[in-house]
Coordinates of C-alpha atoms in Angstrom, one line a residue:
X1373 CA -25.3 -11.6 75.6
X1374 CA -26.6 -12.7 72.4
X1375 CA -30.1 -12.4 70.7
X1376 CA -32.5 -13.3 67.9
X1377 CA -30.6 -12.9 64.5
X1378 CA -32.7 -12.6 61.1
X1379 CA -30.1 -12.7 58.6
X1380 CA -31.0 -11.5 55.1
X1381 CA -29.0 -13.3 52.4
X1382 CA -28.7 -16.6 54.4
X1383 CA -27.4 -18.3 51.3
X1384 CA -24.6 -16.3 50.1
X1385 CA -21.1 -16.0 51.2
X1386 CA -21.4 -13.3 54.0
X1387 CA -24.5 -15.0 55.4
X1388 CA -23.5 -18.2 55.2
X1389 CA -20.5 -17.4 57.1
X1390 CA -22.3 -15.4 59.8
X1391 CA -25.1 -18.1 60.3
X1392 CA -22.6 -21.0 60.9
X1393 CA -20.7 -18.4 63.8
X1394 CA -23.8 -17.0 65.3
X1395 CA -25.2 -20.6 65.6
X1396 CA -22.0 -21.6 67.2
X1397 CA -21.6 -18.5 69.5
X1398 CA -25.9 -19.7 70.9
X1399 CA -27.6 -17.4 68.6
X1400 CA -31.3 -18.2 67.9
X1401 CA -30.7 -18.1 64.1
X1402 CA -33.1 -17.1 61.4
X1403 CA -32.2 -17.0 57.6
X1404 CA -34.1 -15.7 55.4
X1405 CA -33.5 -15.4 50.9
X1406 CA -35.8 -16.7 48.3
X1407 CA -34.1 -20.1 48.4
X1408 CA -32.5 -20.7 52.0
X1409 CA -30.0 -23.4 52.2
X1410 CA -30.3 -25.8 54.7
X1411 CA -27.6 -24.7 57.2
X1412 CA -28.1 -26.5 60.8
X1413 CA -29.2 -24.4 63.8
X1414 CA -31.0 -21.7 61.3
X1415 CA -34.7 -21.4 61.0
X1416 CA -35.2 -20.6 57.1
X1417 CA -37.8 -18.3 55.9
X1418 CA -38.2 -18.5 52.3
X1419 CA -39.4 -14.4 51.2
X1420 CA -39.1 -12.2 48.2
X1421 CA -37.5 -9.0 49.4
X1422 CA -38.8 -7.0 46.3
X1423 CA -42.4 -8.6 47.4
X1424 CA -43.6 -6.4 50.7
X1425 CA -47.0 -8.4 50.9
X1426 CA -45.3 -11.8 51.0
X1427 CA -42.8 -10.4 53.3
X1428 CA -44.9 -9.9 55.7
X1429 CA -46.7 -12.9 55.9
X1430 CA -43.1 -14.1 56.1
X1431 CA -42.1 -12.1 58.7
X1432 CA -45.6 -12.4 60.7
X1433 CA -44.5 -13.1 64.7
X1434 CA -40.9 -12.9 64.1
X1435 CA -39.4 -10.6 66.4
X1436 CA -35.5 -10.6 65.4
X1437 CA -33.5 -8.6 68.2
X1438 CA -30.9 -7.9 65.6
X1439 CA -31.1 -7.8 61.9
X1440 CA -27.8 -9.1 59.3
X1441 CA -28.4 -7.0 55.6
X1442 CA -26.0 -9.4 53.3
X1443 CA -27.9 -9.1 49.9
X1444 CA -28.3 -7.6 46.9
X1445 CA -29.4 -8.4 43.4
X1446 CA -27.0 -6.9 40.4
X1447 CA -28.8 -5.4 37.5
X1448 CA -28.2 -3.9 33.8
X1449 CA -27.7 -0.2 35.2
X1450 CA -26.7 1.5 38.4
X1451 CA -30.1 3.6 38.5
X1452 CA -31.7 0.0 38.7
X1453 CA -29.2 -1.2 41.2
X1454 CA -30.4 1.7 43.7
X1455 CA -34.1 1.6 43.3
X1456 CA -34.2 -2.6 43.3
X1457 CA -31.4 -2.7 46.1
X1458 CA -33.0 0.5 48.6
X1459 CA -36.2 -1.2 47.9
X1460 CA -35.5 -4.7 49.3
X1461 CA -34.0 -2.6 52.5
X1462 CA -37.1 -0.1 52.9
X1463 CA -39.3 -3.8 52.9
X1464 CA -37.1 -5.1 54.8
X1465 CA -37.7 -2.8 58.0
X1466 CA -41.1 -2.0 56.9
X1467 CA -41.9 -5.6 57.3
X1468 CA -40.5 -5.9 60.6
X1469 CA -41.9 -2.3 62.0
X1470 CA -45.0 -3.8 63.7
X1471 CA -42.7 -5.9 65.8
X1472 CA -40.8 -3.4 67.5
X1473 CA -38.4 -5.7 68.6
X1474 CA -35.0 -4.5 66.3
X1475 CA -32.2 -3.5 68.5
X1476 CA -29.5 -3.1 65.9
X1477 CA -29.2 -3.8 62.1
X1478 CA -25.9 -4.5 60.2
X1479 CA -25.2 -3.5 56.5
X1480 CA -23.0 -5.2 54.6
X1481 CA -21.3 -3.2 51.5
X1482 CA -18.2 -3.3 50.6
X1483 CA -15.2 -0.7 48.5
X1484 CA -17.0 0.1 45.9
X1485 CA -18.3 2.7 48.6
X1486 CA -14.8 4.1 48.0
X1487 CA -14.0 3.2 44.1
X1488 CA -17.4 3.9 43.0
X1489 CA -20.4 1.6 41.2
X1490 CA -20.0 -0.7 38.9
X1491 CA -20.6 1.9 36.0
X1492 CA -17.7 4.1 37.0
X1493 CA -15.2 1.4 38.8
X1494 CA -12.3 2.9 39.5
X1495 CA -12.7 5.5 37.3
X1496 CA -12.6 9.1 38.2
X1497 CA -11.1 11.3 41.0
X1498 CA -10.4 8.5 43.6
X1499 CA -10.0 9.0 47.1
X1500 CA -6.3 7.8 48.1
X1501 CA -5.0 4.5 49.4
X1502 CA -5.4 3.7 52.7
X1503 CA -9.1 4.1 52.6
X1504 CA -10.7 5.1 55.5
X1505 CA -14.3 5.4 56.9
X1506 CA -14.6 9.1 57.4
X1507 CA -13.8 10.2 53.6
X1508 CA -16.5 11.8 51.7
X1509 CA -19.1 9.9 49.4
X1510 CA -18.0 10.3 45.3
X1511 CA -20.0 12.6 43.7
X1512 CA -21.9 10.0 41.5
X1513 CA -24.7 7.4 42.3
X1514 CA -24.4 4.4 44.1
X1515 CA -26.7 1.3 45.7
X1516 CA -24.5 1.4 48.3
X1517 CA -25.0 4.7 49.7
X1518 CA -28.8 4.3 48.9
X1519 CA -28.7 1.3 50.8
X1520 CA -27.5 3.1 53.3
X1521 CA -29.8 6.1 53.5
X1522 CA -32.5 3.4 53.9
X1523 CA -31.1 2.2 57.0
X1524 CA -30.4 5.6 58.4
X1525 CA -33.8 6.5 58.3
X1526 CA -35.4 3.6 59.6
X1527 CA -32.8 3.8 62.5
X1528 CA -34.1 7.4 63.8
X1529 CA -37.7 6.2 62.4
X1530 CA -37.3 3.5 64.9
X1531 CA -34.7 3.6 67.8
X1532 CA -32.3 1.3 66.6
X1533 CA -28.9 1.4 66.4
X1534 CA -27.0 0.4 62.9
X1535 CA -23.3 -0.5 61.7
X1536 CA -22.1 -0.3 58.0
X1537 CA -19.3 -3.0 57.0
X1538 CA -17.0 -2.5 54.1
X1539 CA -15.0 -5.8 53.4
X1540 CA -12.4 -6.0 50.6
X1541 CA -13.0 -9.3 48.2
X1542 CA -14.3 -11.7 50.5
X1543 CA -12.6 -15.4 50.6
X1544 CA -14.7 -17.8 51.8
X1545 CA -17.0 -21.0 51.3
X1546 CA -20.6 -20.6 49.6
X1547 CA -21.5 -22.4 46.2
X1548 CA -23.9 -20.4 43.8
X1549 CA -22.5 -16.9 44.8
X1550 CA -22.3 -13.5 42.4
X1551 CA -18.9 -12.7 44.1
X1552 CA -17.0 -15.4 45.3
X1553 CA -12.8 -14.9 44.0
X1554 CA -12.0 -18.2 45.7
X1555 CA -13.8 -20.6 44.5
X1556 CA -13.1 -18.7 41.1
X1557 CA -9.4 -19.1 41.2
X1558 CA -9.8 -23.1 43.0
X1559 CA -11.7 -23.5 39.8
X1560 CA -9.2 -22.1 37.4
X1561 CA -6.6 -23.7 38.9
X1562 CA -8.1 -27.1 38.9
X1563 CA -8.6 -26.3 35.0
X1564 CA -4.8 -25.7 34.4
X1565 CA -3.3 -28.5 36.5
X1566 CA -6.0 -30.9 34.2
X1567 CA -5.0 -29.5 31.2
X1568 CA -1.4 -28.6 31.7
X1569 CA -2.4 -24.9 30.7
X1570 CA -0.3 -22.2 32.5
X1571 CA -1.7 -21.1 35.5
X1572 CA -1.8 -17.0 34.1
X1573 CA -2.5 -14.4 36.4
X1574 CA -5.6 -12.9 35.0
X1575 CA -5.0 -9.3 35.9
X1576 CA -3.0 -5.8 35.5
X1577 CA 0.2 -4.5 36.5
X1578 CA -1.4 -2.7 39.2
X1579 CA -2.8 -5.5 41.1
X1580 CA -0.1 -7.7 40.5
X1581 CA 2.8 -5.0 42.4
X1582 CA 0.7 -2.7 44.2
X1583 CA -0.2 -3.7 47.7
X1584 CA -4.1 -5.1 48.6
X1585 CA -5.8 -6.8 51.0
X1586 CA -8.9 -9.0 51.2
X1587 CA -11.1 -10.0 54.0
X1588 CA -11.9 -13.9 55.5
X1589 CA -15.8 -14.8 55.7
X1590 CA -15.2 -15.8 58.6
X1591 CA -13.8 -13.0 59.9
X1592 CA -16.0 -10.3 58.5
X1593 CA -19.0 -12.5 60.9
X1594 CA -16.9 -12.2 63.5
X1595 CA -17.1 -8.8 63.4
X1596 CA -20.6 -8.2 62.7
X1597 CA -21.3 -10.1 65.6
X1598 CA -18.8 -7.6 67.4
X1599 CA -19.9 -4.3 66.2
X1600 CA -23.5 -5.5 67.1
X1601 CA -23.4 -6.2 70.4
X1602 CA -20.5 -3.8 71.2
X1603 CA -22.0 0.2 72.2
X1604 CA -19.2 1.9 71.3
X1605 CA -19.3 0.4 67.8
X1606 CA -23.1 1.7 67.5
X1607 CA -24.0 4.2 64.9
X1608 CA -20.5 3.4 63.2
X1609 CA -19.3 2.7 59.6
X1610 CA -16.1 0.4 59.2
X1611 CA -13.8 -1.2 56.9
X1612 CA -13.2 -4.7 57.2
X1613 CA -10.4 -6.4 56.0
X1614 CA -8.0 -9.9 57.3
X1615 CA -5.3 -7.3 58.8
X1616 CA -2.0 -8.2 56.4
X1617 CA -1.3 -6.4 53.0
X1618 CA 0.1 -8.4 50.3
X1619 CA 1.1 -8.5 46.8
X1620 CA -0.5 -10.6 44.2
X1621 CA 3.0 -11.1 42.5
X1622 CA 3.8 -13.0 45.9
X1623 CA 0.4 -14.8 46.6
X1624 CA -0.1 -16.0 43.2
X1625 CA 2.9 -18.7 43.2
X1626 CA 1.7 -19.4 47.0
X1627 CA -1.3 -20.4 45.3
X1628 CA 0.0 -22.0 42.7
X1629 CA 1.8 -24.7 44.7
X1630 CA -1.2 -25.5 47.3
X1631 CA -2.3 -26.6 43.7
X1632 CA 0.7 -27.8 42.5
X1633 CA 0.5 -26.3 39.0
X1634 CA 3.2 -23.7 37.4
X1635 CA 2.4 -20.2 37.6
X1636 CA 3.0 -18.2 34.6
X1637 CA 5.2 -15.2 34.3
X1638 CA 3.8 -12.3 34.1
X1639 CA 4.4 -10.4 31.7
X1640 CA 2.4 -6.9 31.9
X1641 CA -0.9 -8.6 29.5
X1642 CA -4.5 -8.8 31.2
X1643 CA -5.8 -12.3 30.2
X1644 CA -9.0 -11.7 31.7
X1645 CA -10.6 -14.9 33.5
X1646 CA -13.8 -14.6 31.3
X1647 CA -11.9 -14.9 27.8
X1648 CA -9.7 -17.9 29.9
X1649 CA -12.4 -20.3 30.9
X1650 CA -14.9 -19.3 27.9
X1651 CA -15.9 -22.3 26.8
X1652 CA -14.8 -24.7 29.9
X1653 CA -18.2 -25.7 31.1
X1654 CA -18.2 -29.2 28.9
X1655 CA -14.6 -29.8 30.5
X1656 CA -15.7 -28.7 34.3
X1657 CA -18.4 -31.5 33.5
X1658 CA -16.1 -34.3 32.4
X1659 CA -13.8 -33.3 35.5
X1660 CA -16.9 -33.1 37.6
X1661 CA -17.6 -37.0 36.3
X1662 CA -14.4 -38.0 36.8
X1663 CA -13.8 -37.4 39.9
X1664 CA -17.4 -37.3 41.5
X1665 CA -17.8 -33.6 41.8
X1666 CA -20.9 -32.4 43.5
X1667 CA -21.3 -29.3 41.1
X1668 CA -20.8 -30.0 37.7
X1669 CA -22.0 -27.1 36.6
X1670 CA -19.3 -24.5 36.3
X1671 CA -21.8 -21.5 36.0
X1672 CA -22.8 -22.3 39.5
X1673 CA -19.5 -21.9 40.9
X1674 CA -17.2 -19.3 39.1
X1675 CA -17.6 -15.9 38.7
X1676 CA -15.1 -14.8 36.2
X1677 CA -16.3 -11.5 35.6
X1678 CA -16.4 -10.4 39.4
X1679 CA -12.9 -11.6 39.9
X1680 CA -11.5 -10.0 36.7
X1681 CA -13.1 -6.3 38.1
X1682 CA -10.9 -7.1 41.2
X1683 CA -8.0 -8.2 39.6
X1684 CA -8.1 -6.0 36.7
X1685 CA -8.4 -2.2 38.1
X1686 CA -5.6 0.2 37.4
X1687 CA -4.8 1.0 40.7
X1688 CA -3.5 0.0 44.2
X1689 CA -6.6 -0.9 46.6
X1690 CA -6.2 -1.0 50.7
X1691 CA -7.9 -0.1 53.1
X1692 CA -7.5 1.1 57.3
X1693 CA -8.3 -1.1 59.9
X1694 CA -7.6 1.7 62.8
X1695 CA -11.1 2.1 63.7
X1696 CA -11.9 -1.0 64.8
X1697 CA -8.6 -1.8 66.3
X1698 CA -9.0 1.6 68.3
X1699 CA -12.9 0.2 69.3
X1700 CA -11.3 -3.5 70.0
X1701 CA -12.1 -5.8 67.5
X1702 CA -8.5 -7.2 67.4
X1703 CA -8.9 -10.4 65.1
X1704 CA -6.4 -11.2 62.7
X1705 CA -6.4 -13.7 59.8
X1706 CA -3.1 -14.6 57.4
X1707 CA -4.9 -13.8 54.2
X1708 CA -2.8 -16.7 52.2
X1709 CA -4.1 -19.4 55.1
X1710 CA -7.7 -17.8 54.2
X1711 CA -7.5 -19.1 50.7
X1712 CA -5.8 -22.3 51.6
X1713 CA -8.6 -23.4 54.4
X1714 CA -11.2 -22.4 51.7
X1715 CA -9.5 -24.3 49.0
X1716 CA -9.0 -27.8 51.8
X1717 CA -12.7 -27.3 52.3
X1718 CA -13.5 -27.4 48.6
X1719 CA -11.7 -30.3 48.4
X1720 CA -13.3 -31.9 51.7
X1721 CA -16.6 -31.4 49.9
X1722 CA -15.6 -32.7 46.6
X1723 CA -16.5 -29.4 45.0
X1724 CA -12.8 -29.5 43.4
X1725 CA -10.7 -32.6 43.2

């Protein structure tokens, strides 16, 4: 059984993903973000989520059976982050109340529900490693659990049911995104193997020998579309990660040789990507021209500073997939196969050389 899907945050790298899979699995697809992409099979709808008027001219007749939350919009402080991020929620349902037709609606968050906001990353009295769905929320603020709330209320406002997905970094293909570590480091690397500069592991000691995990695109739609059509997975929070646990002292050289540049040793120092590619945009061009890039704009495909925050904290991160396995969402994904089918696409696409 499948449905009508409205997926909010068509454009970036979770509902990208998920519109591509639902199309292919006979969803009617909807996609709705300020700017949709043009992604075959999905009906865009072009909407301000911090406008409720327009929204619901938007929205006027659409009658979405289930509803994808996969967006957000960073800003200076964390107080801002809840009342901009709750707000584009709370229109969100209010804009699709008269319909009545919601069955089940799927938030997309992520770890900082466990390390805390951007303000007080990883900072603090953490929860331990594995995380896990049922530990408490921190005792500080967070858009996340805001985000939440909203969703919560609307769902016994309402009747529907809801599920709350936590991936790990998420590795997969969208162009133009706030959060994208793979097209970061394909970036980077393309940088060092044009310039001969050591391919440096940007981050602490922590990441580089504790264990982590991170969570395929592809994968993390697979199980939205899973949690929301499955009744047992109703009403449920869940972490979502590849399955494997790896070291980045052992995936860095595996991605150094898809790439075919050196790795670096490393040596204890944080070179953060930021302070590394400062300045690179005038080379990203000339590499861009050379090779007939589509994106020579490097702004609009890195972003240093999200992959530094994940590289960079102090301690190890990994998280418990027991839930779903006990619920059966069984999919597996070599996370080191994730990176390398983003990184062939990239070069399919002539995003990278």
């Amino acid at each position: 059984m499948t449905g009508t899907a409205l997926i909010a945050g068509v454009g970036g790298i979770v509902g990208n993903n998920l519109a591509r899979h639902l199309v292919d699995r006979g969803w009617t697809v909807e996609g709705l973000a300020r700017r949709p992409p043009d992604i075959a099979g999905v009906t865009p709808i072009a909407a301000d989520l911090l406008d409720p008027a327009a929204l619901a001219r938007a929205l006027e007749g659409r009658r979405p059976s289930h509803l994808f939350l996969a967006t957000w919009l960073r800003q200076p402080t964390e107080a801002e982050n809840i009342r901009v991020n709750a707000a584009m929620v709370s229109n969100l349902l209010e804009a699709l109340r008269p319909a009545a037709s919601l069955r089940h609606v799927a938030l997309v968050t992520g770890l900082k529900h466990y390390l805390g906001p951007f303000e007080a990353y990883g900072k603090g009295s953490l929860p331990p490693t594995p995380f896990r769905e049922d530990l408490p929320r921190l005792p500080v603020e967070n858009f996340y659990y805001a985000q939440e709330d909203a969703v919560f209320a609307a769902a016994a406002r309402d009747g529907f049911s809801w599920s709350v997905h936590r991936p790990h970094t998420i590795v997969g293909y969208a162009l133009g995104n706030a959060m994208n570590m793979g097209v970061t480091l394909a970036v980077y690397a393309t940088l060092c193997r044009e310039t001969g500069r050591p391919f440096r592991f940007p981050g602490s000691a922590a990441q580089w020998n504790g264990l982590t995990d991170v969570t395929d695109a592809r994968l993390l739609a697979r199980h939205l579309e899973w949690a929301a059509l499955t009744e047992s997975a109703h009403n449920e929070a869940f972490n979502v990660v590849d399955g494997d646990v790896f070291r980045w002292q052992w995936m860095w050289g595996r991605l150094a040789r898809w790439f075919e540049v050196e790795p670096a040793p490393f040596d204890g120092t944080v070179n953060p990507l930021e302070q590394q590619m400062a300045g690179a945009a005038p080379l990203w061009a000339e590499i861009a021209a050379r090779h007939g890039l589509v994106e020579p704009d490097l702004d609009r495909l890195v972003s240093a500073w999200h992959t530094d925050a994940d590289l960079g904290r102090p301690i190890e991160v990994v998280t418990d997939m027991s839930k779903s396995r006990r619920l059966g969402f069984l999919d597996y994904q070599p996370s080191d196969e994730a990176f390398f089918d983003l990184f062939a696409r990239l070069r399919a696409d002539r995003v990278i050389p």
